[in-house]
Coordinates of C-alpha atoms in Angstrom, one line a residue:
X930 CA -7.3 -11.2 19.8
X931 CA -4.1 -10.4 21.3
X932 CA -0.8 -8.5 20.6
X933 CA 0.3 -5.0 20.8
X934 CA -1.1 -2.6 18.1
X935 CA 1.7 -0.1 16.7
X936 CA 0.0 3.5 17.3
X937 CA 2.7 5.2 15.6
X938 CA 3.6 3.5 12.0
X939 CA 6.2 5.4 9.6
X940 CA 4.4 5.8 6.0
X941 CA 7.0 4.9 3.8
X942 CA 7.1 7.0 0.0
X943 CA 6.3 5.1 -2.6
X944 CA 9.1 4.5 -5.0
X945 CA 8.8 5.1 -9.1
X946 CA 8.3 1.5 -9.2
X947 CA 5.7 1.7 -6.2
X948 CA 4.2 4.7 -8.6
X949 CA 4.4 2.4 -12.0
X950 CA 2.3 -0.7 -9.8
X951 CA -0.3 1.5 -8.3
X952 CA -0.7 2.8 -12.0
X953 CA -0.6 -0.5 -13.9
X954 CA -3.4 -1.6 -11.0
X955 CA -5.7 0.8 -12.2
X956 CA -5.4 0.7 -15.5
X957 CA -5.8 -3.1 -15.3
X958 CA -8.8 -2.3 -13.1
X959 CA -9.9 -0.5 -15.9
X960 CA -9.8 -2.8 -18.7
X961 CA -11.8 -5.8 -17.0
X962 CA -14.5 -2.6 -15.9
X963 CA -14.3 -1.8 -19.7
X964 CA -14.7 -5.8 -20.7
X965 CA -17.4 -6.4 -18.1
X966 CA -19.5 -3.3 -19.3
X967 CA -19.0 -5.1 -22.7
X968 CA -20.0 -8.3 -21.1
X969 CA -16.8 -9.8 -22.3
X970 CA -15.1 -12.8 -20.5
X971 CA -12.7 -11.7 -18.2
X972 CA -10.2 -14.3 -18.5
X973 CA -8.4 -13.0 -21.2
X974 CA -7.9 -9.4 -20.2
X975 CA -6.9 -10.4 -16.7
X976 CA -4.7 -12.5 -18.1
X977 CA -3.0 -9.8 -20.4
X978 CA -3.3 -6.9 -18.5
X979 CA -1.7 -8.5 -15.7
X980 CA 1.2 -9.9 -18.1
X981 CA 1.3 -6.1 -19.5
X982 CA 1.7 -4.8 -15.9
X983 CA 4.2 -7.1 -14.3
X984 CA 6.7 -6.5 -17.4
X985 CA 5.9 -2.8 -17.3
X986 CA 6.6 -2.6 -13.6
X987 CA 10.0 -4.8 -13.7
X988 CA 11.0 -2.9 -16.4
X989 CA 10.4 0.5 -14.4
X990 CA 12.6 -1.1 -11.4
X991 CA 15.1 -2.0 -13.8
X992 CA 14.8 -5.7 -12.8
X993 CA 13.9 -8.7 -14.8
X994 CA 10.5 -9.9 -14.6
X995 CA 12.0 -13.5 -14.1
X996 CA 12.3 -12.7 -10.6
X997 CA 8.5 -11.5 -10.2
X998 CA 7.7 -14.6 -12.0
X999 CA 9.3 -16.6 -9.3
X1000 CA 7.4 -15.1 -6.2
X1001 CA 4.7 -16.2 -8.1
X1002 CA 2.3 -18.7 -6.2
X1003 CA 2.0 -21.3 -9.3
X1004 CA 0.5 -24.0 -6.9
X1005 CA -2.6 -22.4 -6.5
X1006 CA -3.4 -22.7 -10.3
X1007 CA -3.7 -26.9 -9.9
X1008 CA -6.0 -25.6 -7.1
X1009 CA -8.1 -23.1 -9.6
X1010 CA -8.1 -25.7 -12.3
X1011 CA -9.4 -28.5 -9.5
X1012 CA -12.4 -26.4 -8.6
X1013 CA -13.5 -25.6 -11.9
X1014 CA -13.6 -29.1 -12.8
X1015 CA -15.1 -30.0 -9.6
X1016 CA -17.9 -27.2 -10.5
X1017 CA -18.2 -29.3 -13.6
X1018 CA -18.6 -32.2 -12.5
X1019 CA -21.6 -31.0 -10.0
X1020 CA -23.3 -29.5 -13.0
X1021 CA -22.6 -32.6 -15.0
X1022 CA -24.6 -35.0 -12.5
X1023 CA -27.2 -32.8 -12.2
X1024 CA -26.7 -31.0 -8.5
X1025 CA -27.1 -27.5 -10.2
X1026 CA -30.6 -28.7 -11.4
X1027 CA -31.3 -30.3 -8.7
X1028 CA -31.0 -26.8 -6.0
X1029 CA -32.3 -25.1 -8.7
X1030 CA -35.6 -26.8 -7.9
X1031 CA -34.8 -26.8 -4.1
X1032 CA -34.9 -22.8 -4.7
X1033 CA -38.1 -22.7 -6.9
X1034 CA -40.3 -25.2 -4.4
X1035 CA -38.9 -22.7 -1.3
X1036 CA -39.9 -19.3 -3.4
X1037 CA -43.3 -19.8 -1.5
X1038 CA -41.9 -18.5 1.5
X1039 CA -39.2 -16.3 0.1
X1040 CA -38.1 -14.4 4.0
X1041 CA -37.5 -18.1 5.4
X1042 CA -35.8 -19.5 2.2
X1043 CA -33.3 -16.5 2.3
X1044 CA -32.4 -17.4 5.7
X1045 CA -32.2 -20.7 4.9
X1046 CA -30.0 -20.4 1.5
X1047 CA -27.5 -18.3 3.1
X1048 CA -27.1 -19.9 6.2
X1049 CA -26.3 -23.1 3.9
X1050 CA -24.2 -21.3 1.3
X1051 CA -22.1 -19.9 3.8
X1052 CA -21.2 -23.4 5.6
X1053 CA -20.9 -25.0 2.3
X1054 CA -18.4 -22.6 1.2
X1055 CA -16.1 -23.8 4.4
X1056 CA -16.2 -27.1 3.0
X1057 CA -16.2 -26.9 -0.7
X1058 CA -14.5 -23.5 -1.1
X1059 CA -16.5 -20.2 -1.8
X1060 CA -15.5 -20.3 -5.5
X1061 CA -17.0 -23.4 -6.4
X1062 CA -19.7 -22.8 -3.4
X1063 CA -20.5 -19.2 -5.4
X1064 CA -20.7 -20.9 -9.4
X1065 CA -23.4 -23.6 -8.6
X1066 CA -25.3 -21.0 -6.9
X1067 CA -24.9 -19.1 -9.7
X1068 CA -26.3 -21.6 -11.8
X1069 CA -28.7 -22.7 -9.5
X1070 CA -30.0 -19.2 -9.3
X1071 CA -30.2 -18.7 -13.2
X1072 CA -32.5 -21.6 -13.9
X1073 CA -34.7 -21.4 -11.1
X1074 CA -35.0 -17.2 -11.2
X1075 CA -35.9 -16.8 -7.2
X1076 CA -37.2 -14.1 -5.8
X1077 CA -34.7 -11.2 -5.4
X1078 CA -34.7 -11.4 -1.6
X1079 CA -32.9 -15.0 -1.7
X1080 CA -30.6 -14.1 -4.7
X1081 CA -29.5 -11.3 -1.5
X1082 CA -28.6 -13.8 1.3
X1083 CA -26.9 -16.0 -1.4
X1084 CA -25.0 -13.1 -2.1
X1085 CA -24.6 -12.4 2.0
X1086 CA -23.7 -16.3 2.6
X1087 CA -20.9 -16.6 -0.3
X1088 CA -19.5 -13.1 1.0
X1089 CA -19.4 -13.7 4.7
X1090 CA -19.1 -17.4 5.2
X1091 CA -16.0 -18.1 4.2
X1092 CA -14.7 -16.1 7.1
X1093 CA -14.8 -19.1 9.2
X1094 CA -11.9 -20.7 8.3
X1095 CA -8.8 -20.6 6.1
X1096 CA -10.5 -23.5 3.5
X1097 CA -13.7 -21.2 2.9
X1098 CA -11.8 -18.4 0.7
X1099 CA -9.5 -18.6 -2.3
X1100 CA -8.0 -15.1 -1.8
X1101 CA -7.4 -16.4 2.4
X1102 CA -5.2 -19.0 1.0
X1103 CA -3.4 -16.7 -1.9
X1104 CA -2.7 -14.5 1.3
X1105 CA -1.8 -17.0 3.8
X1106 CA 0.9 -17.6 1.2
X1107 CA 2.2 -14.0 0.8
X1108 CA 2.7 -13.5 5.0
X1109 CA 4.4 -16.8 5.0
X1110 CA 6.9 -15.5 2.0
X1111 CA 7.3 -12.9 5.0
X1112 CA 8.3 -15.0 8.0
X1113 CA 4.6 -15.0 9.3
X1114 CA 2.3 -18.3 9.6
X1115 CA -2.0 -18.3 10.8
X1116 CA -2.8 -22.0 11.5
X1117 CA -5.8 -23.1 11.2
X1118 CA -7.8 -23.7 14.0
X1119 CA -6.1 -19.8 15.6
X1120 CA -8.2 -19.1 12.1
X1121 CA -11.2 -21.1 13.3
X1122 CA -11.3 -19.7 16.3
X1123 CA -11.1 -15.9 15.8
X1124 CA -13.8 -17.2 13.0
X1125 CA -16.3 -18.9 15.2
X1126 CA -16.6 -15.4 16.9
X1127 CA -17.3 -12.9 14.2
X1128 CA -18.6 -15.3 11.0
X1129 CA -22.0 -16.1 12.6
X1130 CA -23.2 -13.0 14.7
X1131 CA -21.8 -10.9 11.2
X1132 CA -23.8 -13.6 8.8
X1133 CA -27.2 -13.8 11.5
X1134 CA -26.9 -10.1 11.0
X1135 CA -26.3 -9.4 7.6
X1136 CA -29.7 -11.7 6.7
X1137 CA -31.9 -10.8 9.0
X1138 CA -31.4 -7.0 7.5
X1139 CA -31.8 -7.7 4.2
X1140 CA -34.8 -10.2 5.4
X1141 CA -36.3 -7.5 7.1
X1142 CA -35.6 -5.1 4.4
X1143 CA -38.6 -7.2 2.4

């Protein structure tokens, strides 16, 4: 990696509507901690809370939340929606059922089948994306109940494997968006090839730990 670091950075104050953000983030934060405690889906308080916060916050600035609603990345929600229904369509012809077996027939050697699940989510999350990547494991995992060791490097593999490239995480693209609103641009193979360098030695790592761990 190259480029010059900034040793000295001025901290700017935060301004009342700085102050009314950083409050509005954790009082969302606490309403889906609430909802989830209440196993509650979290669609709907996100939803709200986050509707409840960006008024609250405009209104604090004194500016109309029309102009927050236009910095708003509405393209990535076609994305969302795609890769639900993609999920659905997986479970639908039966590939959730089908690595649900995959996992239960591998249980008899839990250590290698750990290495081998993560390893496999964490490509597959380059190619598919690590949401859909992380719900049919999800599913996968709840029908075939696998040892807790694999559940782990699942875990590890939909973490950690999406830092390989920009495809692999949903939250790389809603970011990639925000520094481009700011003049900046990451293409994708600069991504790929920082990536190739820390993903594997970070996921080999991570595995073999928790494998080790028992």
């Amino acid at each position: 990696m190259q480029g010059p670091c900034a040793a000295q950075v001025t901290r700017p104050s935060l301004s009342r509507a700085g102050r009314a953000a950083l409050l509005a983030i954790a009082l969302t934060a606490s309403v889906l901690i609430a909802a989830s405690a209440l196993d509650q889906p979290l669609g709907l308080p996100t939803a709200l809370a986050g509707i409840v916060a960006a008024i609250g916050v405009s209104l604090r600035a004194r500016q109309s939340p029309l102009a927050l609603a236009r910095q708003v990345s509405w393209g990535v929600l076609p994305l969302v929606a795609g890769l639900f229904v993609l999920v659905e369509a997986l479970d639908r012809i039966g590939t959730i059922r089908a690595i649900a077996y995959m996992l239960s027939q591998a249980a008899a050697d839990p250590h290698r089948a750990a290495l081998a699940a993560g390893t496999v989510l964490a490509l597959a999350s380059n190619v598919m994306n690590n949401l859909p990547a992380g719900l049919v494991a999800a599913g996968a995992v709840g029908l075939a109940q696998p040892p807790r060791v694999i559940v782990d490097a699942l875990l590890i593999g939909v973490d950690l494997g999406p830092n390989l490239s920009i495809t692999g995480s949903l939250a790389t693209i809603l970011w990639l968006q925000v520094i481009r609103r700011e003049g900046e641009d990451v293409g994708f193979f600069p991504f790929l090839k920082v990536g190739l360098l820390a993903m594997p030695p970070a996921l080999a790592l991570a595995l073999l730990c928790r494998v080790l761990m028992g």
